[in-house]
Amino acid sequence: MKDKEGKEGGDVGMEERILACAERLFLGKGYNLTSMTEIAREAGCTQALVHYYFRTKENLFSKIFEEKFHQFINCIVKREDEDLPFADLVSARTSRLFDLMAENRRLPFMFLSEFVINPEQRLSLKDTMVTLCAEAVSRLEAMIATEVEGGRIRPTGTMDITLNMFSLVVTFFVVLPFLEEMGFVTDDNREEFIAQRKQEIIRTIIGSLRP
């Protein structure tokens, strides 16, 4: 029997389960502390089957990381936003990025570890990241130029806006566990606190663009 890629003996359900378990472990423990043996045990299969689908831990991690990075990019490149006023576009894209991180609270740690701590992984994904970032930047350039020419925003660059969005949102979710441990964020105020912080980040980014 062949799977969707034509491999003998494939099981699409098992492949997806391996991916889901690997994602959970990579997000929770990081790349270096996660083993193929542990992924196989979590997925309820043999290590040989994990190698059958993904060959190496590096391949498996790269597939998951690239998927998450695509999700991040998709937060800030949706074409339907381009009909919005510029401030609303920035607000919508920041809001989607914030919601993605809120739903995947360990994702910032994956990004930070791979961008900063693990240069080998960063270099292996360089071409993919450059291509995705170039697409994101190119879609904003004309809009920003029009806004600057009209005097509605200060001169700035697409990369500046994107980095501000990324850094403000990611930093919040990196700090959030410490705020929870210190008692500043509790079960009673967590939802309101996170919602307020989301709006504050949006206001900060839009405010920073004023001429």
mmCIF file of C-alpha atoms in Angstrom:
data_model
loop_
_atom_site.group_PDB
_atom_site.id
_atom_site.type_symbol
_atom_site.label_atom_id
_atom_site.label_comp_id
_atom_site.label_asym_id
_atom_site.label_seq_id
_atom_site.Cartn_x
_atom_site.Cartn_y
_atom_site.Cartn_z
ATOM 1 C CA MET A 1 0.000 0.000 0.000
ATOM 2 C CA LYS A 2 1.251 3.449 -0.884
ATOM 3 C CA ASP A 3 0.820 6.666 1.046
ATOM 4 C CA LYS A 4 0.043 10.084 -0.475
ATOM 5 C CA GLU A 5 3.667 10.422 -1.620
ATOM 6 C CA GLY A 6 3.763 6.973 -3.158
ATOM 7 C CA LYS A 7 5.746 5.341 -0.374
ATOM 8 C CA GLU A 8 5.130 1.698 0.311
ATOM 9 C CA GLY A 9 3.352 0.974 3.570
ATOM 10 C CA GLY A 10 2.545 4.624 4.288
ATOM 11 C CA ASP A 11 -0.050 5.781 6.795
ATOM 12 C CA VAL A 12 -1.131 9.390 6.354
ATOM 13 C CA GLY A 13 -2.699 9.405 9.830
ATOM 14 C CA MET A 14 0.535 8.238 11.416
ATOM 15 C CA GLU A 15 2.577 10.821 9.520
ATOM 16 C CA GLU A 16 0.324 13.597 10.806
ATOM 17 C CA ARG A 17 0.474 12.187 14.338
ATOM 18 C CA ILE A 18 4.268 12.160 14.239
ATOM 19 C CA LEU A 19 4.245 15.786 13.087
ATOM 20 C CA ALA A 20 1.820 16.812 15.834
ATOM 21 C CA CYS A 21 3.820 15.052 18.551
ATOM 22 C CA ALA A 22 7.126 16.412 17.262
ATOM 23 C CA GLU A 23 5.700 19.940 17.168
ATOM 24 C CA ARG A 24 4.517 19.646 20.761
ATOM 25 C CA LEU A 25 7.918 18.395 21.914
ATOM 26 C CA PHE A 26 9.962 20.901 19.911
ATOM 27 C CA LEU A 27 7.846 23.767 21.202
ATOM 28 C CA GLY A 28 7.981 22.514 24.759
ATOM 29 C CA LYS A 29 11.619 21.408 25.031
ATOM 30 C CA GLY A 30 13.451 22.890 22.075
ATOM 31 C CA TYR A 31 15.335 21.195 19.275
ATOM 32 C CA ASN A 32 18.403 19.988 21.160
ATOM 33 C CA LEU A 33 16.510 18.381 24.061
ATOM 34 C CA THR A 34 14.060 16.499 21.832
ATOM 35 C CA SER A 35 15.100 13.097 20.501
ATOM 36 C CA MET A 36 13.701 10.960 17.694
ATOM 37 C CA THR A 37 13.182 8.199 20.265
ATOM 38 C CA GLU A 38 11.001 10.490 22.353
ATOM 39 C CA ILE A 39 9.028 11.617 19.298
ATOM 40 C CA ALA A 40 8.388 7.978 18.348
ATOM 41 C CA ARG A 41 7.297 7.101 21.886
ATOM 42 C CA GLU A 42 4.948 10.106 21.999
ATOM 43 C CA ALA A 43 3.453 9.191 18.612
ATOM 44 C CA GLY A 44 3.056 5.531 19.544
ATOM 45 C CA CYS A 45 5.247 4.154 16.768
ATOM 46 C CA THR A 46 8.757 2.889 16.214
ATOM 47 C CA GLN A 47 11.737 5.162 15.690
ATOM 48 C CA ALA A 48 12.244 3.446 12.339
ATOM 49 C CA LEU A 49 8.847 4.719 11.203
ATOM 50 C CA VAL A 50 9.747 8.288 12.152
ATOM 51 C CA HIS A 51 12.919 7.933 10.055
ATOM 52 C CA TYR A 52 10.845 6.406 7.244
ATOM 53 C CA TYR A 53 8.757 9.544 6.910
ATOM 54 C CA PHE A 54 11.281 12.251 7.762
ATOM 55 C CA ARG A 55 14.744 10.636 7.565
ATOM 56 C CA THR A 56 16.369 12.903 10.177
ATOM 57 C CA LYS A 57 15.437 15.041 13.150
ATOM 58 C CA GLU A 58 16.716 18.044 11.208
ATOM 59 C CA ASN A 59 14.246 17.382 8.371
ATOM 60 C CA LEU A 60 11.379 16.927 10.802
ATOM 61 C CA PHE A 61 12.180 20.099 12.687
ATOM 62 C CA SER A 62 12.655 22.095 9.480
ATOM 63 C CA LYS A 63 9.217 21.026 8.239
ATOM 64 C CA ILE A 64 7.576 22.169 11.478
ATOM 65 C CA PHE A 65 9.597 25.370 11.748
ATOM 66 C CA GLU A 66 8.896 26.360 8.146
ATOM 67 C CA GLU A 67 5.172 25.739 8.649
ATOM 68 C CA LYS A 68 5.158 27.970 11.720
ATOM 69 C CA PHE A 69 7.202 30.606 9.944
ATOM 70 C CA HIS A 70 4.718 30.517 7.048
ATOM 71 C CA GLN A 71 1.918 31.106 9.557
ATOM 72 C CA PHE A 72 3.831 34.078 10.932
ATOM 73 C CA ILE A 73 4.354 35.551 7.464
ATOM 74 C CA ASN A 74 0.720 34.943 6.528
ATOM 75 C CA CYS A 75 -0.294 37.112 9.462
ATOM 76 C CA ILE A 76 1.243 40.129 7.769
ATOM 77 C CA VAL A 77 0.782 39.559 4.034
ATOM 78 C CA LYS A 78 -2.936 38.916 3.511
ATOM 79 C CA ARG A 79 -3.953 40.620 0.257
ATOM 80 C CA GLU A 80 -7.459 41.450 1.471
ATOM 81 C CA ASP A 81 -5.899 43.898 3.941
ATOM 82 C CA GLU A 82 -4.617 46.032 1.087
ATOM 83 C CA ASP A 83 -8.033 47.700 0.613
ATOM 84 C CA LEU A 84 -7.975 48.960 4.231
ATOM 85 C CA PRO A 85 -6.743 52.375 5.358
ATOM 86 C CA PHE A 86 -3.080 52.009 6.256
ATOM 87 C CA ALA A 87 -3.589 52.299 10.028
ATOM 88 C CA ASP A 88 -6.299 49.627 9.871
ATOM 89 C CA LEU A 89 -3.996 47.397 7.819
ATOM 90 C CA VAL A 90 -1.233 47.665 10.434
ATOM 91 C CA SER A 91 -3.782 47.032 13.180
ATOM 92 C CA ALA A 92 -5.224 43.957 11.461
ATOM 93 C CA ARG A 93 -1.838 42.398 10.805
ATOM 94 C CA THR A 94 -0.526 43.077 14.298
ATOM 95 C CA SER A 95 -3.720 41.641 15.740
ATOM 96 C CA ARG A 96 -3.389 38.420 13.720
ATOM 97 C CA LEU A 97 0.250 38.021 14.749
ATOM 98 C CA PHE A 98 -0.682 38.548 18.391
ATOM 99 C CA ASP A 99 -3.489 35.961 18.132
ATOM 100 C CA LEU A 100 -1.124 33.427 16.526
ATOM 101 C CA MET A 101 1.306 33.804 19.409
ATOM 102 C CA ALA A 102 -1.520 33.660 21.957
ATOM 103 C CA GLU A 103 -2.661 30.344 20.490
ATOM 104 C CA ASN A 104 0.920 29.011 20.365
ATOM 105 C CA ARG A 105 2.499 30.477 23.474
ATOM 106 C CA ARG A 106 5.699 28.445 23.119
ATOM 107 C CA LEU A 107 6.205 29.619 19.542
ATOM 108 C CA PRO A 108 8.201 32.742 20.526
ATOM 109 C CA PHE A 109 10.694 30.514 22.325
ATOM 110 C CA MET A 110 11.096 28.390 19.189
ATOM 111 C CA PHE A 111 11.735 31.493 17.097
ATOM 112 C CA LEU A 112 14.181 32.946 19.585
ATOM 113 C CA SER A 113 16.103 29.708 20.074
ATOM 114 C CA GLU A 114 16.468 29.096 16.360
ATOM 115 C CA PHE A 115 17.252 32.696 15.411
ATOM 116 C CA VAL A 116 19.671 33.379 18.273
ATOM 117 C CA ILE A 117 20.863 30.253 20.043
ATOM 118 C CA ASN A 118 21.048 27.767 17.177
ATOM 119 C CA PRO A 119 22.933 29.327 14.232
ATOM 120 C CA GLU A 120 23.181 26.011 12.372
ATOM 121 C CA GLN A 121 19.399 25.733 12.120
ATOM 122 C CA ARG A 122 19.128 29.420 11.200
ATOM 123 C CA LEU A 123 21.558 29.026 8.319
ATOM 124 C CA SER A 124 19.851 25.876 7.056
ATOM 125 C CA LEU A 125 16.558 27.794 6.778
ATOM 126 C CA LYS A 126 18.100 30.982 5.404
ATOM 127 C CA ASP A 127 16.872 30.663 1.814
ATOM 128 C CA THR A 128 13.302 29.947 2.845
ATOM 129 C CA MET A 129 13.199 32.829 5.312
ATOM 130 C CA VAL A 130 14.720 35.307 2.848
ATOM 131 C CA THR A 131 12.164 34.376 0.181
ATOM 132 C CA LEU A 132 9.205 34.680 2.527
ATOM 133 C CA CYS A 133 10.420 37.959 4.023
ATOM 134 C CA ALA A 134 11.065 39.432 0.576
ATOM 135 C CA GLU A 135 7.476 38.675 -0.429
ATOM 136 C CA ALA A 136 6.146 40.279 2.742
ATOM 137 C CA VAL A 137 8.264 43.398 2.338
ATOM 138 C CA SER A 138 7.459 43.933 -1.341
ATOM 139 C CA ARG A 139 3.705 44.054 -0.719
ATOM 140 C CA LEU A 140 4.001 46.934 1.728
ATOM 141 C CA GLU A 141 6.482 49.132 -0.093
ATOM 142 C CA ALA A 142 4.060 50.920 -2.456
ATOM 143 C CA MET A 143 1.518 51.542 0.313
ATOM 144 C CA ILE A 144 4.134 52.978 2.652
ATOM 145 C CA ALA A 145 5.511 55.227 -0.092
ATOM 146 C CA THR A 146 2.005 56.582 -0.753
ATOM 147 C CA GLU A 147 1.405 57.223 2.952
ATOM 148 C CA VAL A 148 4.758 58.968 3.369
ATOM 149 C CA GLU A 149 4.202 61.107 0.265
ATOM 150 C CA GLY A 150 0.786 62.118 1.583
ATOM 151 C CA GLY A 151 2.299 63.154 4.915
ATOM 152 C CA ARG A 152 0.189 60.660 6.858
ATOM 153 C CA ILE A 153 3.135 58.705 8.273
ATOM 154 C CA ARG A 154 6.799 59.479 8.833
ATOM 155 C CA PRO A 155 9.434 58.071 6.463
ATOM 156 C CA THR A 156 9.968 54.456 7.439
ATOM 157 C CA GLY A 157 10.655 51.058 5.924
ATOM 158 C CA THR A 158 8.670 47.882 5.604
ATOM 159 C CA MET A 159 11.300 45.990 7.574
ATOM 160 C CA ASP A 160 11.097 48.531 10.414
ATOM 161 C CA ILE A 161 7.342 48.052 10.731
ATOM 162 C CA THR A 162 7.590 44.255 10.506
ATOM 163 C CA LEU A 163 10.372 44.089 13.101
ATOM 164 C CA ASN A 164 8.444 46.368 15.451
ATOM 165 C CA MET A 165 5.403 44.110 15.174
ATOM 166 C CA PHE A 166 7.455 40.975 15.698
ATOM 167 C CA SER A 167 9.605 42.287 18.548
ATOM 168 C CA LEU A 168 6.751 43.832 20.556
ATOM 169 C CA VAL A 169 4.469 40.806 20.233
ATOM 170 C CA VAL A 170 7.148 38.172 20.803
ATOM 171 C CA THR A 171 8.672 40.022 23.758
ATOM 172 C CA PHE A 172 5.303 40.145 25.491
ATOM 173 C CA PHE A 173 4.771 36.394 25.221
ATOM 174 C CA VAL A 174 8.348 35.712 26.344
ATOM 175 C CA VAL A 175 7.787 37.847 29.449
ATOM 176 C CA LEU A 176 4.239 36.616 30.150
ATOM 177 C CA PRO A 177 5.262 33.405 32.009
ATOM 178 C CA PHE A 178 7.373 35.486 34.403
ATOM 179 C CA LEU A 179 4.459 37.869 35.012
ATOM 180 C CA GLU A 180 2.292 34.848 35.795
ATOM 181 C CA GLU A 181 4.857 33.368 38.172
ATOM 182 C CA MET A 182 5.198 36.705 39.972
ATOM 183 C CA GLY A 183 1.436 36.973 40.409
ATOM 184 C CA PHE A 184 0.896 40.019 38.207
ATOM 185 C CA VAL A 185 -1.177 37.890 35.822
ATOM 186 C CA THR A 186 -3.643 35.470 37.392
ATOM 187 C CA ASP A 187 -6.522 33.279 36.283
ATOM 188 C CA ASP A 188 -8.877 36.113 37.201
ATOM 189 C CA ASN A 189 -7.220 38.864 35.147
ATOM 190 C CA ARG A 190 -5.332 36.939 32.427
ATOM 191 C CA GLU A 191 -7.870 37.331 29.628
ATOM 192 C CA GLU A 192 -8.373 41.052 30.279
ATOM 193 C CA PHE A 193 -4.639 41.663 30.735
ATOM 194 C CA ILE A 194 -3.746 39.968 27.437
ATOM 195 C CA ALA A 195 -6.517 41.816 25.557
ATOM 196 C CA GLN A 196 -5.359 45.157 26.956
ATOM 197 C CA ARG A 197 -1.745 44.422 26.069
ATOM 198 C CA LYS A 198 -2.775 43.550 22.512
ATOM 199 C CA GLN A 199 -4.436 46.933 22.057
ATOM 200 C CA GLU A 200 -1.485 48.721 23.654
ATOM 201 C CA ILE A 201 0.941 47.098 21.205
ATOM 202 C CA ILE A 202 -1.263 48.108 18.267
ATOM 203 C CA ARG A 203 -1.471 51.704 19.562
ATOM 204 C CA THR A 204 2.294 51.809 20.083
ATOM 205 C CA ILE A 205 3.063 50.681 16.536
ATOM 206 C CA ILE A 206 0.532 53.013 14.904
ATOM 207 C CA GLY A 207 1.626 55.905 17.118
ATOM 208 C CA SER A 208 5.257 55.374 16.165
ATOM 209 C CA LEU A 209 4.352 55.938 12.500
ATOM 210 C CA ARG A 210 2.868 59.397 12.982
ATOM 211 C CA PRO A 211 4.821 62.200 11.261
#
